[in-house]
PDB file of C-alpha atoms in Angstrom:
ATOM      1  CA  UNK N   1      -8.897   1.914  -7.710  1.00 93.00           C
ATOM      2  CA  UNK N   2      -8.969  -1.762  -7.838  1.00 93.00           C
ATOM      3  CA  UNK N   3      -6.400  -2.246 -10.235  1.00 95.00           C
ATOM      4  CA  UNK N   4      -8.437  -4.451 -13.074  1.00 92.00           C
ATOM      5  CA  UNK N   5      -7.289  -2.773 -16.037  1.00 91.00           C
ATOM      6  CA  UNK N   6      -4.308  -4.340 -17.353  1.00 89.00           C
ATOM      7  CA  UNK N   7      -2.043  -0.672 -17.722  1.00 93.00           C
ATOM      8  CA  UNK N   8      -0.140  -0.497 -14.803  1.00 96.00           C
ATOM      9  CA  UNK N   9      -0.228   1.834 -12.732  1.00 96.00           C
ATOM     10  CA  UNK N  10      -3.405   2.862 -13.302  1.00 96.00           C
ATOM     11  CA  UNK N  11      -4.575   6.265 -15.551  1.00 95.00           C
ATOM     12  CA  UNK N  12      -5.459   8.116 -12.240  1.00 96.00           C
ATOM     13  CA  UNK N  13      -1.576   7.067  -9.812  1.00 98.00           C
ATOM     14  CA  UNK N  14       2.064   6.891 -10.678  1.00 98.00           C
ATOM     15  CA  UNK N  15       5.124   6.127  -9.565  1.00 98.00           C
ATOM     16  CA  UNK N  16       7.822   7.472  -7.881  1.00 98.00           C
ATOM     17  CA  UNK N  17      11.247   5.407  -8.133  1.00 97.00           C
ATOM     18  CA  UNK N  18      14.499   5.422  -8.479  1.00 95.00           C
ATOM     19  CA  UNK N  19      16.736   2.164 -10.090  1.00 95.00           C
ATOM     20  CA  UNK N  20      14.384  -1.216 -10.324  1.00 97.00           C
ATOM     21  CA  UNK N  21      10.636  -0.584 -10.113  1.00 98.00           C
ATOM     22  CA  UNK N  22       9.267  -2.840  -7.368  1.00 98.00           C
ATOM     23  CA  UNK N  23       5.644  -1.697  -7.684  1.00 98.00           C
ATOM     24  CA  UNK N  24       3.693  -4.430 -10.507  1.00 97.00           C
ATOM     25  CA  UNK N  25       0.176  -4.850 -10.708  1.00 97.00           C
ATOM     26  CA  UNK N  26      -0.825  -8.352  -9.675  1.00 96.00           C
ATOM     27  CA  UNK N  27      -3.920 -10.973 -10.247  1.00 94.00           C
ATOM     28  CA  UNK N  28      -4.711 -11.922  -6.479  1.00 94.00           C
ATOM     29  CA  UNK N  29      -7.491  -9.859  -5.666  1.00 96.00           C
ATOM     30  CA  UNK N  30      -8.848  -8.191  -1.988  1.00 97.00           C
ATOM     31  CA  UNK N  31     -10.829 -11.361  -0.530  1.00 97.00           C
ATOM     32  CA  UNK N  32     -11.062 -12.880  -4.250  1.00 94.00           C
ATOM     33  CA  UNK N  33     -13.717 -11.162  -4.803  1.00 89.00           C
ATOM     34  CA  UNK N  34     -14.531  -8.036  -7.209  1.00 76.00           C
ATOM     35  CA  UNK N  35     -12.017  -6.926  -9.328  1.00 79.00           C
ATOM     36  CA  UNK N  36      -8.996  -9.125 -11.082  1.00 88.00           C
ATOM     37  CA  UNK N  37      -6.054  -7.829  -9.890  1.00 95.00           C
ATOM     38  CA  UNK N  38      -3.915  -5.422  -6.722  1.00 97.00           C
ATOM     39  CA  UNK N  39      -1.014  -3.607  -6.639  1.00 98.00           C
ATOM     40  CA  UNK N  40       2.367  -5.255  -5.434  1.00 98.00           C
ATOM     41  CA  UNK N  41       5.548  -3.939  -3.391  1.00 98.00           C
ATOM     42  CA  UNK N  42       8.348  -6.570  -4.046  1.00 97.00           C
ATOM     43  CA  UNK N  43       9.647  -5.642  -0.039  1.00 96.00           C
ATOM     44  CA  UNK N  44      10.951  -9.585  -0.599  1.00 94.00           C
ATOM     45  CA  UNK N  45      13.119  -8.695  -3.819  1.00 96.00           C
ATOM     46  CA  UNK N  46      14.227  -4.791  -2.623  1.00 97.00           C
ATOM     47  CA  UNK N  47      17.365  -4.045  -0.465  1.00 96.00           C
ATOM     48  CA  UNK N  48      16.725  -2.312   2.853  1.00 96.00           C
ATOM     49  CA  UNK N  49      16.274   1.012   2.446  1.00 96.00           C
ATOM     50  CA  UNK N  50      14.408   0.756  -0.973  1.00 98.00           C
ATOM     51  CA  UNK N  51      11.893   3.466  -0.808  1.00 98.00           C
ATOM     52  CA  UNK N  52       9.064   3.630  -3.476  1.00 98.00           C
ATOM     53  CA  UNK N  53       5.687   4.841  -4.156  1.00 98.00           C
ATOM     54  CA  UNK N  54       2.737   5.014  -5.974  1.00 98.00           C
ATOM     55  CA  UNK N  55       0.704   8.438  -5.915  1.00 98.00           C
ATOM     56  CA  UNK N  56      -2.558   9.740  -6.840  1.00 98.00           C
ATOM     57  CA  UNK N  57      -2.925  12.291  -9.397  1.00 97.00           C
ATOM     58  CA  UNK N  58      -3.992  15.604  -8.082  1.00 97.00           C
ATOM     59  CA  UNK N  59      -8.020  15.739  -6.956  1.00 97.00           C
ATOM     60  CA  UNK N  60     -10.430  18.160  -5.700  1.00 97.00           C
ATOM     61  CA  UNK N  61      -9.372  19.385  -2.182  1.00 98.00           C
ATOM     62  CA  UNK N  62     -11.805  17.101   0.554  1.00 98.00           C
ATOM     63  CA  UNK N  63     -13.828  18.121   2.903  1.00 96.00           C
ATOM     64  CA  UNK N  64     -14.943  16.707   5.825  1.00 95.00           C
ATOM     65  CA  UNK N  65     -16.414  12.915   6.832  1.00 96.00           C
ATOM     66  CA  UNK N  66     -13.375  12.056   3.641  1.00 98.00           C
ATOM     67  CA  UNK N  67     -11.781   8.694   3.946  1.00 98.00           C
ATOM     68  CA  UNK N  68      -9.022   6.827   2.162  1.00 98.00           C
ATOM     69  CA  UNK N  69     -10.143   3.085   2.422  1.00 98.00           C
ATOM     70  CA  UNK N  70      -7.864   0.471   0.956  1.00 98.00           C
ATOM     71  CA  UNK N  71      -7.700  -3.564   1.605  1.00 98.00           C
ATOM     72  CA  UNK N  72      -3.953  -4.913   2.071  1.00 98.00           C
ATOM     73  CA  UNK N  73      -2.625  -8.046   2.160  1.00 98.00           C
ATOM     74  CA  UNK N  74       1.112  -8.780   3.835  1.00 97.00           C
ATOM     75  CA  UNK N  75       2.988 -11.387   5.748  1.00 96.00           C
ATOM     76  CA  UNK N  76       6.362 -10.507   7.395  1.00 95.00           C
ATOM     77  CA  UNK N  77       9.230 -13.083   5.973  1.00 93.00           C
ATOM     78  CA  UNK N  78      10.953 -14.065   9.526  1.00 90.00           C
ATOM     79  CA  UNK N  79      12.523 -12.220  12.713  1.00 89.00           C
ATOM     80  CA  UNK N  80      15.766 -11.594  10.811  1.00 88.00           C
ATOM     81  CA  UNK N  81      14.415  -8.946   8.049  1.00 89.00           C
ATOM     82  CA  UNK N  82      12.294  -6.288   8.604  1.00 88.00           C
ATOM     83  CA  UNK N  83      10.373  -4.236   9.336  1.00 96.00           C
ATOM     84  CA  UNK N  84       9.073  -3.602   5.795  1.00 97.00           C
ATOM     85  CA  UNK N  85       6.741  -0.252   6.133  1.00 98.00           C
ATOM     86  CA  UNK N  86       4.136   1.663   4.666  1.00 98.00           C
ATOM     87  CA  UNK N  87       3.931   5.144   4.881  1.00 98.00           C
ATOM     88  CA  UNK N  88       0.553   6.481   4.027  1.00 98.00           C
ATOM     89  CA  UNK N  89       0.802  10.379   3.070  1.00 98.00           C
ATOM     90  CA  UNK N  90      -1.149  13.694   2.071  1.00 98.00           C
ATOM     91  CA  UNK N  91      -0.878  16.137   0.489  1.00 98.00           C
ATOM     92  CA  UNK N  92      -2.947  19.620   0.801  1.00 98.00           C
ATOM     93  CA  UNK N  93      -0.856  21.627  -2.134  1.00 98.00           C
ATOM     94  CA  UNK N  94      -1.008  18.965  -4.900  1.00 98.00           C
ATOM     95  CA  UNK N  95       2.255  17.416  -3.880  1.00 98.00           C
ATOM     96  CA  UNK N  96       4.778  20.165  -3.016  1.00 98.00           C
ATOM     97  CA  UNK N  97       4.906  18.773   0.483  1.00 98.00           C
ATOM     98  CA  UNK N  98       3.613  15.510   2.355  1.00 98.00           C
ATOM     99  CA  UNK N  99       2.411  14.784   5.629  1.00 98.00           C
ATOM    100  CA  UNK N 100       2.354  11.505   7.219  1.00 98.00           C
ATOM    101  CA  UNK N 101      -0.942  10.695   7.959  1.00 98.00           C
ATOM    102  CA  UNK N 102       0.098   6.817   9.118  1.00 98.00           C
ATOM    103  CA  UNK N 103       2.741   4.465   9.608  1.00 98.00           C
ATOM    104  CA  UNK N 104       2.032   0.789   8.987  1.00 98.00           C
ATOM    105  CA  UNK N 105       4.335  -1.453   9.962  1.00 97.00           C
ATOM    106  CA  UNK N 106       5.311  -5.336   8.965  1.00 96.00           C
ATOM    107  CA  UNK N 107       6.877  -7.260  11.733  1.00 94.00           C
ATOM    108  CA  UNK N 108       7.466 -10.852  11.946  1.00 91.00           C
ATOM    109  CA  UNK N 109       6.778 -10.861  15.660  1.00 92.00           C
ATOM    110  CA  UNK N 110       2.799 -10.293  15.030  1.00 88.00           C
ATOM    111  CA  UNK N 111       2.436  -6.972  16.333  1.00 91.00           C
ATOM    112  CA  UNK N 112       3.012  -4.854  12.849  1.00 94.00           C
ATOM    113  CA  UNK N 113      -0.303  -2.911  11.591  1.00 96.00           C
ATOM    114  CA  UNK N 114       0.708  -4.157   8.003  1.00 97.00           C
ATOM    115  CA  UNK N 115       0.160  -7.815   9.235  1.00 97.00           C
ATOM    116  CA  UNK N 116      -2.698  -9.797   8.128  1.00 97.00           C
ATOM    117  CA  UNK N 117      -1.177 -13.116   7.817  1.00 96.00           C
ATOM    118  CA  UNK N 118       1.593 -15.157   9.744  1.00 95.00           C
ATOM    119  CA  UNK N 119       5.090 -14.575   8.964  1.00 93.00           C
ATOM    120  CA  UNK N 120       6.078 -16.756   5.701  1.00 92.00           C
ATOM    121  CA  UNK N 121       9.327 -18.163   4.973  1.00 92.00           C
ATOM    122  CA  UNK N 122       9.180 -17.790   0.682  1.00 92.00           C
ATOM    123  CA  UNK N 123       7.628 -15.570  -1.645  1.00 94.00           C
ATOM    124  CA  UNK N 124       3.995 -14.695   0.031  1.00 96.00           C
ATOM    125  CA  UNK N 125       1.210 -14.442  -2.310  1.00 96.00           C
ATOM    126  CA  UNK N 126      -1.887 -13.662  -0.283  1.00 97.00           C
ATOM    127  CA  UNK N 127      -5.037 -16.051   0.527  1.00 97.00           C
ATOM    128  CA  UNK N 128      -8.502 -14.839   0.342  1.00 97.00           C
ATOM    129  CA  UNK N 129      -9.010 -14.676   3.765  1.00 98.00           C
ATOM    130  CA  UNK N 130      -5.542 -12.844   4.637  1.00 98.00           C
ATOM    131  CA  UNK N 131      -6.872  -9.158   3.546  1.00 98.00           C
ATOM    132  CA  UNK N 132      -7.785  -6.886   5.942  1.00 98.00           C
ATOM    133  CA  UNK N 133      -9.710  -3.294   5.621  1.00 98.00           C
ATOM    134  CA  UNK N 134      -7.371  -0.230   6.649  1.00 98.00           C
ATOM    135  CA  UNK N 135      -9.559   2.983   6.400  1.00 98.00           C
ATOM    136  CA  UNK N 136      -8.374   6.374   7.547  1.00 98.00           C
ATOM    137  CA  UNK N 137     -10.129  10.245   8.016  1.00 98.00           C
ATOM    138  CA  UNK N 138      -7.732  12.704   5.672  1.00 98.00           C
ATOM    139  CA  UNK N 139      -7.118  16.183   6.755  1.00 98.00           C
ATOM    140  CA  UNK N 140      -9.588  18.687   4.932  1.00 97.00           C
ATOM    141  CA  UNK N 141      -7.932  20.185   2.212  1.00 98.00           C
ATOM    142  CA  UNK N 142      -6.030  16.991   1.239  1.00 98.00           C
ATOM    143  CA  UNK N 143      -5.763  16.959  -2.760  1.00 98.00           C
ATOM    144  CA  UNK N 144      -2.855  14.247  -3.385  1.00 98.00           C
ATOM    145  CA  UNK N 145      -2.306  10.611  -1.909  1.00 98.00           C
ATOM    146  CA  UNK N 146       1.017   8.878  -1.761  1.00 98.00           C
ATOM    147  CA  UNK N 147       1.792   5.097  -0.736  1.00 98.00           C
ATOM    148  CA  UNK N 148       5.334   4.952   0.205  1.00 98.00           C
ATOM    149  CA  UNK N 149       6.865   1.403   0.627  1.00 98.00           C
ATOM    150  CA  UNK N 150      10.067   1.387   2.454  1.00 98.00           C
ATOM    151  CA  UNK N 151      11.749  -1.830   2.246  1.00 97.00           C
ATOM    152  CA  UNK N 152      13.116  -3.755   5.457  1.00 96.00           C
ATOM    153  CA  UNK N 153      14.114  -6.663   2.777  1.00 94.00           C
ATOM    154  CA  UNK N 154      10.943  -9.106   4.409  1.00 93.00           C
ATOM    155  CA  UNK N 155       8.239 -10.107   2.416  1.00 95.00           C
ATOM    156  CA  UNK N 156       5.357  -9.245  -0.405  1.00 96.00           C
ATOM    157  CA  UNK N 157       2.693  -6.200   0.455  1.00 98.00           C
ATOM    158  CA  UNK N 158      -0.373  -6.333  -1.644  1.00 98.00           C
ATOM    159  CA  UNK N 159      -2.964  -3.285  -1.954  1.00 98.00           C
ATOM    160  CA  UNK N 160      -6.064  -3.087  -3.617  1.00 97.00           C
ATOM    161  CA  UNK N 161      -9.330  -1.118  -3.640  1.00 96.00           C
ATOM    162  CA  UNK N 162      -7.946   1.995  -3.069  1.00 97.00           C
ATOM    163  CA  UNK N 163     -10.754   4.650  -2.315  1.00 97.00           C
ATOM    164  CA  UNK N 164     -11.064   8.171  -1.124  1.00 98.00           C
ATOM    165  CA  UNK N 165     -14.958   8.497  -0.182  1.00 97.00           C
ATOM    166  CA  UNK N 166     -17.171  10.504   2.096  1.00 95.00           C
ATOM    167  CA  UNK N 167     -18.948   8.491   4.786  1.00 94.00           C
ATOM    168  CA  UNK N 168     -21.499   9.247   7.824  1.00 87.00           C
ATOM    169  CA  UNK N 169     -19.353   6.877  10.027  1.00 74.00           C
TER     170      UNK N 169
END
């Protein structure tokens, strides 16, 4: 999923949410190039604590060599808020239950997994050069994806090119 189409979220996710959506499809694209737009998590707008996501309709059960690739973009706001996290799950029974399959992190320090720019004092809208690739094997079986943003009230998370593929890696 690369987000171009203009309905947001796209005909294949959804979201989860309680109260003020903080999920928005965006233009900045991963590396500017392909594609016209990414998804968004406002972590800079939501209160600590906000927890949100955007999930993948159901999908044949994977086997194995499956990855979920994605591209993300994020700079922490400042030692003060945070972290801001991402919570990558799956699911193996179309959603009745989630594991987590990894836990990204956004700290303003350097060392969060989310990072891929320096931390920003203002509203962070990503560069070209500030995405970075995040792929990740899924458990056979898996059927569902969710993206869970839990906010530490820091700064903007941007996603885009969204995949679940089999590779010879």
């Amino acid at each position: 999923e690369d987000f171009s189409g203009a309905k947001f979220p796209p005909a294949n996710m959804y979201e989860e949410y309680s109260g003020t959506n903080y999920w928005s499809r965006q233009t900045p694209t991963a590396y500017g190039i392909g594609g016209s737009g990414s998804a968004k998590f406002d972590f800079y707008s939501a209160s600590v604590g906000t927890i949100q996501s955007i999930v993948t309709n159901n999908f044949a059960a994977v086997g194995a060599n499956t990855y979920l690739t994605f591209d993300e973009a994020y700079a922490p706001y400042s030692p003060s808020f945070g972290p801001d996290t991402l919570l990558i799950e799956t699911s193996t029974n179309l959603g009745g239950t989630y594991s987590i399959l990894q836990t990204l992190l956004g700290k303003a320090d350097g060392t969060g997994e989310l990072n891929s720019a320096p931390a920003f004092i203002g509203v962070y809208t990503p560069a070209n050069n500030e995405w970075r690739p995040k792929i990740y094997l899924l458990p056979g079986g898996t059927n569902k994806i969710r993206l869970k943003a839990k906010s530490g009230f820091g700064n903007n998370l941007y996603v885009d090119n969204v995949c679940v593929q089999t590779l010879a890696i």
